[in-house]
């Protein structure tokens, strides 16, 4: 067969033709694995060749392979689960409340063993790494992301280097024995998450290393987007409202992007679900900027004395000092495009919501997920919804207590303990 390769399609020669990667702002096309538009720093978004979502007969999130930026299925039964709530719905006076449960709850068919939706990001990212011939992945995390990527890396040919502030190591466990391709590097007591990020940046700059890219990684966003896809195929249409606790807001962007694809598919409705994004007070820079109709986050105004604010959070996983809020295609644009809104939740409100959810639905949830539940409670109190509206509540993590009944948790130890981000890491990793 004779194929003429046009300049803009040149990349496609060696890459799968399943999708292209385009800047959300100027439309320019990029190679797979690029992370930002060189023109305007816009997010790159995957554009899938198949406009209709064909479900694959695969376990877990593999069902959504059509709209994941990987060629081959991932080896996992981990995936999103959607079910209709009766008890919590009744408590709140809602008739169409659906729960997207992302955690461990085998009785319901939820098999995310690290108990958060970060696993939905980890598997496609690892698969993409494998397919692109990159074998050393670097990330910084304070908890759920580290567990998810470590778990997804068990037994694979990809070395993962995960930098964690020492205070976060207690949250690092796996439901299985780790394999020796998983490397934890802890940053001593005085170092915080920002130092971990800095160190991860240094490691990622070493030859052969790949940074996972955070919100800019389409495998992460499209993986998280499967929560919205699962809801749409389970319910038969897109929900009217989407509730989620956010720290970076990447899940909100992902839900928006997934709904744009569902809208283009045309079988799931024409109206984008309204994003209801929930931050945990007192550290809520996006909420603050949003309430002042600003695309820019101004540090001195929106998060003065960030460290002290973060120390007072109920769910400190939700602290992110540099969220992808302002960038083209980021959280601000997602809120504008979906007529979205934001909430701020106190410790007390989150604790109440956690108790309410666990009592009514009968499964434990993690602190950040409780913040999301509290957002829904607030929306109901403020009459921001009609009681018959179709609502999707993303329970971003849960079932840790349930998991402990079935598995022994293996707590991991760091391979290196570093005192400061100034250390010459290259010497250590030789
Ligand atoms: C990371 C995380 C969030 C926040 O997700 P973003 O969309 O990235 O802000 C919420 N809940 C849990 C359990 C998380 O691990
Ligand atoms: Zn651009």
Tab-separated table of C-alpha atoms and ligand atoms in Angstrom:
chain	number	residue	atom	x	y	z
A	1	UNK	CA	0.000	0.000	0.000
A	2	UNK	CA	1.179	3.483	-0.867
A	3	UNK	CA	0.796	6.012	1.894
A	4	UNK	CA	1.522	9.671	1.371
A	5	UNK	CA	2.506	11.283	4.578
A	6	UNK	CA	1.489	14.914	4.806
A	7	UNK	CA	3.628	17.178	7.009
A	8	UNK	CA	1.091	17.552	9.786
A	9	UNK	CA	0.624	13.807	9.922
A	10	UNK	CA	4.276	12.949	9.803
A	11	UNK	CA	4.323	11.761	13.397
A	12	UNK	CA	1.673	9.218	12.647
A	13	UNK	CA	4.203	7.080	10.806
A	14	UNK	CA	5.490	5.534	13.985
A	15	UNK	CA	2.595	6.238	16.300
A	16	UNK	CA	-0.795	4.666	16.534
A	17	UNK	CA	-3.454	6.333	14.434
A	18	UNK	CA	-5.941	5.811	17.230
A	19	UNK	CA	-5.707	9.403	18.353
A	20	UNK	CA	-3.990	12.698	17.771
A	21	UNK	CA	-2.798	15.138	20.382
A	22	UNK	CA	-3.870	18.742	19.878
A	23	UNK	CA	-3.494	21.975	21.800
A	24	UNK	CA	-6.885	22.923	23.249
A	25	UNK	CA	-6.138	26.580	22.538
A	26	UNK	CA	-4.614	26.841	19.070
A	27	UNK	CA	-5.295	23.325	17.784
A	28	UNK	CA	-1.690	22.645	16.822
A	29	UNK	CA	-0.897	18.963	16.610
A	30	UNK	CA	1.824	17.373	18.703
A	31	UNK	CA	3.660	14.123	18.995
A	32	UNK	CA	2.274	11.648	21.440
A	33	UNK	CA	3.895	12.114	24.873
A	34	UNK	CA	4.417	15.882	24.456
A	35	UNK	CA	3.105	17.722	27.485
A	36	UNK	CA	2.458	21.338	26.497
A	37	UNK	CA	1.866	23.598	23.508
A	38	UNK	CA	5.030	25.484	22.643
A	39	UNK	CA	2.938	28.407	21.316
A	40	UNK	CA	0.719	29.161	24.269
A	41	UNK	CA	1.419	26.567	27.002
A	42	UNK	CA	-2.105	25.177	26.459
A	43	UNK	CA	-3.069	21.685	27.561
A	44	UNK	CA	-2.826	19.042	24.883
A	45	UNK	CA	-5.907	16.899	24.501
A	46	UNK	CA	-6.326	13.544	22.830
A	47	UNK	CA	-8.705	13.425	19.894
A	48	UNK	CA	-9.829	9.873	19.267
A	49	UNK	CA	-10.461	8.507	15.803
A	50	UNK	CA	-13.597	6.732	16.958
A	51	UNK	CA	-16.285	9.294	17.609
A	52	UNK	CA	-18.550	6.609	19.057
A	53	UNK	CA	-17.571	4.874	22.224
A	54	UNK	CA	-17.442	1.139	21.526
A	55	UNK	CA	-17.295	-0.886	24.686
A	56	UNK	CA	-14.604	-3.547	24.818
A	57	UNK	CA	-15.154	-6.872	26.455
A	58	UNK	CA	-12.316	-6.390	28.914
A	59	UNK	CA	-12.176	-6.226	32.692
A	60	UNK	CA	-12.202	-2.926	34.582
A	61	UNK	CA	-11.305	0.287	32.822
A	62	UNK	CA	-10.210	-1.670	29.758
A	63	UNK	CA	-13.854	-1.450	28.665
A	64	UNK	CA	-13.101	2.140	27.700
A	65	UNK	CA	-9.986	1.343	25.689
A	66	UNK	CA	-11.470	3.238	22.704
A	67	UNK	CA	-10.950	6.499	24.536
A	68	UNK	CA	-7.707	5.770	26.314
A	69	UNK	CA	-4.411	6.835	24.710
A	70	UNK	CA	-2.947	3.327	24.655
A	71	UNK	CA	-2.964	0.589	22.025
A	72	UNK	CA	-3.116	-2.564	24.092
A	73	UNK	CA	-5.300	-3.318	27.097
A	74	UNK	CA	-3.971	-2.856	30.584
A	75	UNK	CA	-3.632	-5.877	32.825
A	76	UNK	CA	-6.015	-4.979	35.588
A	77	UNK	CA	-9.592	-5.393	36.689
A	78	UNK	CA	-9.382	-2.015	38.365
A	79	UNK	CA	-11.986	0.383	37.051
A	80	UNK	CA	-14.783	2.799	37.900
A	81	UNK	CA	-18.136	1.617	39.243
A	82	UNK	CA	-21.447	3.459	39.015
A	83	UNK	CA	-24.554	2.579	41.007
A	84	UNK	CA	-27.767	4.280	41.959
A	85	UNK	CA	-27.990	5.372	45.566
A	86	UNK	CA	-31.072	4.684	47.628
A	87	UNK	CA	-30.141	5.500	51.234
A	88	UNK	CA	-28.033	8.621	50.807
A	89	UNK	CA	-30.429	9.767	48.094
A	90	UNK	CA	-33.329	9.402	50.527
A	91	UNK	CA	-31.436	11.263	53.271
A	92	UNK	CA	-30.848	14.139	50.888
A	93	UNK	CA	-34.276	14.042	49.269
A	94	UNK	CA	-32.873	13.212	45.829
A	95	UNK	CA	-34.418	10.768	43.366
A	96	UNK	CA	-31.633	10.364	40.813
A	97	UNK	CA	-28.402	10.240	42.720
A	98	UNK	CA	-25.698	8.031	41.227
A	99	UNK	CA	-22.455	7.209	42.954
A	100	UNK	CA	-19.207	6.728	41.090
A	101	UNK	CA	-17.387	4.536	43.576
A	102	UNK	CA	-13.635	4.401	43.110
A	103	UNK	CA	-12.190	2.109	45.697
A	104	UNK	CA	-12.436	-1.393	47.061
A	105	UNK	CA	-15.883	-2.856	47.533
A	106	UNK	CA	-15.951	-6.301	45.930
A	107	UNK	CA	-19.594	-6.959	46.885
A	108	UNK	CA	-20.515	-4.155	44.486
A	109	UNK	CA	-17.869	-4.979	41.892
A	110	UNK	CA	-15.339	-2.304	42.841
A	111	UNK	CA	-11.783	-3.620	42.722
A	112	UNK	CA	-9.450	-0.659	43.114
A	113	UNK	CA	-7.012	-2.113	45.620
A	114	UNK	CA	-5.174	1.091	46.444
A	115	UNK	CA	-8.585	2.591	47.164
A	116	UNK	CA	-8.604	5.795	45.106
A	117	UNK	CA	-9.280	6.933	41.567
A	118	UNK	CA	-5.567	7.672	41.188
A	119	UNK	CA	-5.341	4.079	40.001
A	120	UNK	CA	-7.403	5.048	36.956
A	121	UNK	CA	-4.569	7.436	36.098
A	122	UNK	CA	-1.767	5.052	36.943
A	123	UNK	CA	-2.633	2.088	34.713
A	124	UNK	CA	-2.967	3.961	31.398
A	125	UNK	CA	0.158	5.981	32.238
A	126	UNK	CA	2.174	2.825	32.852
A	127	UNK	CA	0.799	1.252	29.689
A	128	UNK	CA	1.661	4.352	27.659
A	129	UNK	CA	5.182	4.311	29.104
A	130	UNK	CA	5.555	0.703	28.081
A	131	UNK	CA	4.251	1.335	24.565
A	132	UNK	CA	6.481	4.338	24.049
A	133	UNK	CA	9.592	2.451	25.142
A	134	UNK	CA	10.209	4.546	28.248
A	135	UNK	CA	11.226	2.485	31.231
A	136	UNK	CA	11.893	4.879	34.084
A	137	UNK	CA	9.035	6.915	35.479
A	138	UNK	CA	9.407	9.671	38.083
A	139	UNK	CA	6.767	11.249	40.267
A	140	UNK	CA	6.254	13.085	43.546
A	141	UNK	CA	3.333	12.235	45.766
A	142	UNK	CA	2.075	12.596	49.289
A	143	UNK	CA	-0.057	9.464	49.292
A	144	UNK	CA	-2.719	8.102	46.973
A	145	UNK	CA	-0.816	8.719	43.747
A	146	UNK	CA	2.240	6.943	45.133
A	147	UNK	CA	0.224	3.879	46.128
A	148	UNK	CA	-1.569	3.791	42.801
A	149	UNK	CA	1.559	4.003	40.651
A	150	UNK	CA	3.499	1.580	42.834
A	151	UNK	CA	0.655	-0.929	42.611
A	152	UNK	CA	0.343	-0.508	38.842
A	153	UNK	CA	4.106	-1.029	38.554
A	154	UNK	CA	4.265	-4.317	40.475
A	155	UNK	CA	5.816	-6.965	38.273
A	156	UNK	CA	6.235	-4.702	35.228
A	157	UNK	CA	9.387	-3.796	33.302
A	158	UNK	CA	9.130	-0.144	34.314
A	159	UNK	CA	11.150	1.324	37.141
A	160	UNK	CA	9.209	3.907	39.105
A	161	UNK	CA	10.919	6.510	41.282
A	162	UNK	CA	8.514	8.028	43.761
A	163	UNK	CA	9.567	10.958	45.933
A	164	UNK	CA	7.555	11.323	49.135
A	165	UNK	CA	7.882	13.688	52.091
A	166	UNK	CA	8.845	11.541	55.104
A	167	UNK	CA	5.579	12.416	56.833
A	168	UNK	CA	3.720	10.763	53.956
A	169	UNK	CA	5.528	7.392	54.118
A	170	UNK	CA	3.009	5.995	56.609
A	171	UNK	CA	0.347	6.218	53.885
A	172	UNK	CA	2.469	4.158	51.516
A	173	UNK	CA	1.302	0.575	51.548
A	174	UNK	CA	0.427	-2.005	48.944
A	175	UNK	CA	-1.984	-4.923	49.042
A	176	UNK	CA	0.864	-7.145	47.825
A	177	UNK	CA	4.638	-7.556	48.165
A	178	UNK	CA	6.384	-4.798	46.196
A	179	UNK	CA	8.792	-5.804	43.419
A	180	UNK	CA	12.271	-4.312	43.123
A	181	UNK	CA	11.415	-1.997	40.222
A	182	UNK	CA	9.619	0.241	42.740
A	183	UNK	CA	11.849	2.848	44.346
A	184	UNK	CA	10.762	5.171	47.115
A	185	UNK	CA	12.829	8.203	48.008
A	186	UNK	CA	11.788	10.044	51.156
A	187	UNK	CA	12.543	13.647	52.012
A	188	UNK	CA	13.419	14.243	55.679
A	189	UNK	CA	11.166	15.830	58.275
A	190	UNK	CA	11.697	19.493	57.455
A	191	UNK	CA	11.041	18.959	53.754
A	192	UNK	CA	7.482	19.249	52.485
A	193	UNK	CA	5.616	18.214	49.345
A	194	UNK	CA	7.060	21.189	47.453
A	195	UNK	CA	10.590	19.847	48.175
A	196	UNK	CA	9.494	16.406	46.981
A	197	UNK	CA	8.256	17.954	43.740
A	198	UNK	CA	11.573	19.762	43.323
A	199	UNK	CA	13.537	16.552	43.869
A	200	UNK	CA	11.316	14.635	41.457
A	201	UNK	CA	12.056	17.341	38.889
A	202	UNK	CA	15.804	16.819	39.368
A	203	UNK	CA	15.499	13.060	38.980
A	204	UNK	CA	13.279	13.402	35.927
A	205	UNK	CA	15.966	15.544	34.272
A	206	UNK	CA	18.486	12.676	34.438
A	207	UNK	CA	19.074	10.671	31.246
A	208	UNK	CA	16.469	7.986	30.550
A	209	UNK	CA	13.975	9.288	33.094
A	210	UNK	CA	10.420	10.360	32.225
A	211	UNK	CA	8.286	12.662	34.329
A	212	UNK	CA	4.698	11.506	34.643
A	213	UNK	CA	3.535	15.029	33.816
A	214	UNK	CA	0.601	15.492	36.211
A	215	UNK	CA	-2.445	17.182	34.734
A	216	UNK	CA	-0.644	17.541	31.401
A	217	UNK	CA	-0.464	13.784	30.949
A	218	UNK	CA	-3.415	12.728	28.780
A	219	UNK	CA	-3.188	9.160	30.043
A	220	UNK	CA	-3.918	10.476	33.519
A	221	UNK	CA	-6.809	12.690	32.437
A	222	UNK	CA	-8.412	10.200	30.080
A	223	UNK	CA	-8.015	7.500	32.723
A	224	UNK	CA	-9.857	9.610	35.286
A	225	UNK	CA	-12.401	10.494	32.629
A	226	UNK	CA	-13.597	6.879	32.650
A	227	UNK	CA	-15.612	7.760	35.776
A	228	UNK	CA	-17.821	9.979	33.611
A	229	UNK	CA	-17.870	7.414	30.783
A	230	UNK	CA	-18.918	4.642	33.130
A	231	UNK	CA	-21.713	6.793	34.528
A	232	UNK	CA	-22.982	7.672	31.054
A	233	UNK	CA	-23.069	4.078	29.811
A	234	UNK	CA	-24.557	2.808	33.079
A	235	UNK	CA	-27.270	5.450	33.272
A	236	UNK	CA	-27.820	5.745	29.539
A	237	UNK	CA	-27.047	9.424	29.405
A	238	UNK	CA	-24.742	12.053	30.862
A	239	UNK	CA	-25.668	13.300	34.331
A	240	UNK	CA	-26.896	16.855	34.856
A	241	UNK	CA	-24.410	17.434	37.665
A	242	UNK	CA	-20.982	16.132	38.583
A	243	UNK	CA	-19.632	16.491	42.141
A	244	UNK	CA	-15.991	15.995	43.068
A	245	UNK	CA	-13.526	17.098	45.740
A	246	UNK	CA	-10.496	18.656	44.096
A	247	UNK	CA	-6.942	19.561	44.993
A	248	UNK	CA	-5.431	20.029	41.546
A	249	UNK	CA	-8.746	19.879	39.720
A	250	UNK	CA	-7.384	17.406	37.179
A	251	UNK	CA	-10.367	15.133	37.810
A	252	UNK	CA	-12.689	18.020	37.025
A	253	UNK	CA	-10.899	18.730	33.761
A	254	UNK	CA	-11.025	15.019	32.956
A	255	UNK	CA	-14.768	14.807	33.626
A	256	UNK	CA	-15.358	17.817	31.373
A	257	UNK	CA	-13.224	16.378	28.556
A	258	UNK	CA	-14.976	13.010	28.816
A	259	UNK	CA	-18.345	14.741	28.575
A	260	UNK	CA	-17.202	16.674	25.502
A	261	UNK	CA	-16.474	13.308	23.862
A	262	UNK	CA	-19.807	11.898	25.001
A	263	UNK	CA	-21.576	14.918	23.584
A	264	UNK	CA	-19.808	14.469	20.251
A	265	UNK	CA	-20.825	10.807	20.312
A	266	UNK	CA	-24.433	12.131	20.339
A	267	UNK	CA	-26.024	9.121	22.085
A	268	UNK	CA	-25.606	10.420	25.640
A	269	UNK	CA	-27.196	13.841	25.553
A	270	UNK	CA	-26.341	17.306	24.353
A	271	UNK	CA	-25.843	19.204	27.584
A	272	UNK	CA	-22.537	19.009	29.414
A	273	UNK	CA	-22.819	18.009	33.070
A	274	UNK	CA	-22.446	20.982	35.356
A	275	UNK	CA	-19.211	20.708	37.349
A	276	UNK	CA	-19.556	21.163	41.107
A	277	UNK	CA	-15.973	21.215	42.341
A	278	UNK	CA	-15.282	21.159	46.046
A	279	UNK	CA	-12.254	22.442	47.940
A	280	UNK	CA	-11.348	21.842	51.567
A	281	UNK	CA	-11.064	25.026	53.660
A	282	UNK	CA	-9.021	26.815	54.711
A	283	UNK	CA	-6.668	26.091	51.775
A	284	UNK	CA	-8.833	26.762	48.720
A	285	UNK	CA	-6.979	28.911	46.174
A	286	UNK	CA	-9.166	27.923	43.216
A	287	UNK	CA	-12.388	28.566	45.103
A	288	UNK	CA	-11.085	31.955	46.135
A	289	UNK	CA	-10.048	32.997	42.634
A	290	UNK	CA	-13.286	31.621	41.190
A	291	UNK	CA	-15.422	33.554	43.660
A	292	UNK	CA	-13.650	36.697	42.500
A	293	UNK	CA	-14.224	35.888	38.834
A	294	UNK	CA	-10.514	35.568	38.256
A	295	UNK	CA	-8.689	33.230	35.895
A	296	UNK	CA	-5.455	33.947	37.745
A	297	UNK	CA	-4.618	32.673	41.211
A	298	UNK	CA	-2.869	35.422	43.166
A	299	UNK	CA	-0.820	33.757	45.908
A	300	UNK	CA	-0.926	36.641	48.392
A	301	UNK	CA	-4.687	36.957	48.122
A	302	UNK	CA	-5.886	33.423	47.445
A	303	UNK	CA	-3.525	31.440	49.675
A	304	UNK	CA	-1.675	33.732	52.102
A	305	UNK	CA	0.626	31.715	54.377
A	306	UNK	CA	-0.093	28.531	52.422
A	307	UNK	CA	1.760	26.185	54.764
A	308	UNK	CA	-0.283	27.189	57.822
A	309	UNK	CA	-3.512	26.850	55.865
A	310	UNK	CA	-2.518	23.386	54.659
A	311	UNK	CA	-1.722	22.284	58.231
A	312	UNK	CA	-5.327	23.037	59.176
A	313	UNK	CA	-6.927	20.981	56.406
A	314	UNK	CA	-9.003	17.889	57.078
A	315	UNK	CA	-7.914	16.251	53.809
A	316	UNK	CA	-4.414	17.543	53.102
A	317	UNK	CA	-4.252	15.347	49.976
A	318	UNK	CA	-6.327	18.173	48.507
A	319	UNK	CA	-3.604	20.775	48.900
A	320	UNK	CA	-1.966	21.804	45.661
A	321	UNK	CA	-0.171	25.112	45.391
A	322	UNK	CA	0.079	25.133	41.624
A	323	UNK	CA	-3.143	23.673	40.274
A	324	UNK	CA	-3.816	23.725	36.500
A	325	UNK	CA	-6.488	26.351	36.993
A	326	UNK	CA	-5.501	29.249	34.722
A	327	UNK	CA	-3.916	27.453	31.780
A	328	UNK	CA	-5.916	27.139	28.557
A	329	UNK	CA	-8.074	24.055	28.904
A	330	UNK	CA	-7.687	24.026	32.681
A	331	UNK	CA	-10.094	24.149	35.623
A	332	UNK	CA	-11.257	27.702	34.971
A	333	UNK	CA	-12.187	26.901	31.381
A	334	UNK	CA	-13.903	23.685	32.493
A	335	UNK	CA	-16.051	25.624	34.972
A	336	UNK	CA	-16.938	28.301	32.447
A	337	UNK	CA	-17.832	25.811	29.723
A	338	UNK	CA	-20.070	23.712	31.983
A	339	UNK	CA	-21.697	26.590	33.854
A	340	UNK	CA	-19.900	25.086	36.836
A	341	UNK	CA	-19.580	26.172	40.420
A	342	UNK	CA	-17.364	25.666	43.466
A	343	UNK	CA	-17.788	25.042	47.192
A	344	UNK	CA	-15.617	25.390	50.282
A	345	UNK	CA	-15.973	22.766	53.001
A	346	UNK	CA	-14.857	22.967	56.648
A	347	UNK	CA	-13.441	20.099	58.695
A	348	UNK	CA	-16.691	19.801	60.597
A	349	UNK	CA	-18.797	19.635	57.428
A	350	UNK	CA	-16.507	16.991	55.964
A	351	UNK	CA	-16.636	14.852	59.119
A	352	UNK	CA	-20.412	15.047	59.198
A	353	UNK	CA	-20.608	14.094	55.539
A	354	UNK	CA	-18.278	11.135	56.051
A	355	UNK	CA	-20.477	9.793	58.827
A	356	UNK	CA	-23.620	10.379	56.774
A	357	UNK	CA	-22.227	8.573	53.732
A	358	UNK	CA	-20.800	5.616	55.633
A	359	UNK	CA	-23.986	5.172	57.653
A	360	UNK	CA	-26.264	5.338	54.626
A	361	UNK	CA	-24.224	3.570	51.926
A	362	UNK	CA	-22.469	1.064	54.170
A	363	UNK	CA	-18.864	1.490	53.011
A	364	UNK	CA	-15.979	3.552	54.408
A	365	UNK	CA	-14.650	6.477	52.384
A	366	UNK	CA	-11.403	8.458	52.542
A	367	UNK	CA	-11.247	12.032	53.832
A	368	UNK	CA	-11.083	13.782	50.429
A	369	UNK	CA	-14.126	11.848	49.217
A	370	UNK	CA	-15.998	13.057	52.306
A	371	UNK	CA	-15.235	16.615	51.218
A	372	UNK	CA	-16.982	15.835	47.931
A	373	UNK	CA	-20.006	14.433	49.747
A	374	UNK	CA	-20.145	17.590	51.874
A	375	UNK	CA	-20.213	19.622	48.667
A	376	UNK	CA	-23.330	17.756	47.567
A	377	UNK	CA	-24.945	18.276	50.979
A	378	UNK	CA	-24.227	21.980	50.677
A	379	UNK	CA	-25.627	22.174	47.161
A	380	UNK	CA	-28.850	20.553	48.372
A	381	UNK	CA	-29.046	22.982	51.303
A	382	UNK	CA	-28.488	25.912	48.982
A	383	UNK	CA	-31.123	24.690	46.510
A	384	UNK	CA	-28.526	24.566	43.754
A	385	UNK	CA	-30.237	21.427	42.356
A	386	UNK	CA	-33.684	20.098	41.592
A	387	UNK	CA	-34.480	16.976	43.561
A	388	UNK	CA	-35.081	14.930	40.406
A	389	UNK	CA	-31.931	16.060	38.610
A	390	UNK	CA	-29.518	13.352	37.555
A	391	UNK	CA	-26.505	13.685	39.801
A	392	UNK	CA	-23.144	11.904	39.712
A	393	UNK	CA	-21.193	12.007	42.959
A	394	UNK	CA	-17.608	10.932	42.446
A	395	UNK	CA	-16.451	9.051	45.535
A	396	UNK	CA	-12.783	9.488	44.742
A	397	UNK	CA	-11.579	6.977	47.290
A	398	UNK	CA	-12.908	4.434	49.729
A	399	UNK	CA	-12.966	0.921	51.032
A	400	UNK	CA	-9.647	1.009	52.885
A	401	UNK	CA	-11.258	-0.584	55.943
A	402	UNK	CA	-13.026	-3.102	53.725
A	403	UNK	CA	-9.719	-3.946	52.021
A	404	UNK	CA	-8.057	-4.720	55.353
A	405	UNK	CA	-10.535	-7.569	55.850
A	406	UNK	CA	-9.227	-9.266	52.699
A	407	UNK	CA	-5.596	-8.199	52.420
A	408	UNK	CA	-2.540	-7.652	54.567
A	409	UNK	CA	-1.158	-4.212	53.870
A	410	UNK	CA	2.563	-4.116	53.161
A	411	UNK	CA	4.065	-0.858	54.380
A	412	UNK	CA	6.949	0.256	52.207
A	413	UNK	CA	10.311	1.634	53.261
A	414	UNK	CA	12.251	4.287	51.340
A	415	UNK	CA	15.360	3.174	49.467
A	416	UNK	CA	16.952	6.554	50.163
A	417	UNK	CA	16.235	9.155	52.816
A	418	UNK	CA	17.335	12.620	51.739
A	419	UNK	CA	17.838	15.644	53.967
A	420	UNK	CA	17.462	18.351	51.371
A	421	UNK	CA	16.578	18.794	47.698
A	422	UNK	CA	20.133	20.060	47.102
A	423	UNK	CA	21.652	16.577	47.260
A	424	UNK	CA	23.355	15.275	44.124
A	425	UNK	CA	20.819	12.585	43.355
A	426	UNK	CA	22.627	11.418	40.235
A	427	UNK	CA	25.432	9.982	42.362
A	428	UNK	CA	22.957	8.117	44.555
A	429	UNK	CA	20.999	6.549	41.728
A	430	UNK	CA	24.065	5.251	39.860
B	1	LIG	C1	-6.179	13.234	44.198
B	1	LIG	C2	-7.459	13.035	44.894
B	1	LIG	C3	-8.502	13.957	44.780
B	1	LIG	C4	-8.389	15.236	43.999
B	1	LIG	O1	-8.263	15.001	42.655
B	1	LIG	P1	-7.912	16.128	41.593
B	1	LIG	O2	-8.993	16.084	40.612
B	1	LIG	O3	-6.592	15.735	41.025
B	1	LIG	O4	-7.823	17.421	42.292
B	1	LIG	C5	-9.690	13.678	45.420
B	1	LIG	N1	-9.836	12.561	46.144
B	1	LIG	C6	-8.862	11.648	46.281
B	1	LIG	C7	-9.103	10.427	47.100
B	1	LIG	C8	-7.637	11.852	45.666
B	1	LIG	O5	-6.669	10.946	45.804
B	2	LIG	ZN1	-1.495	26.050	21.500
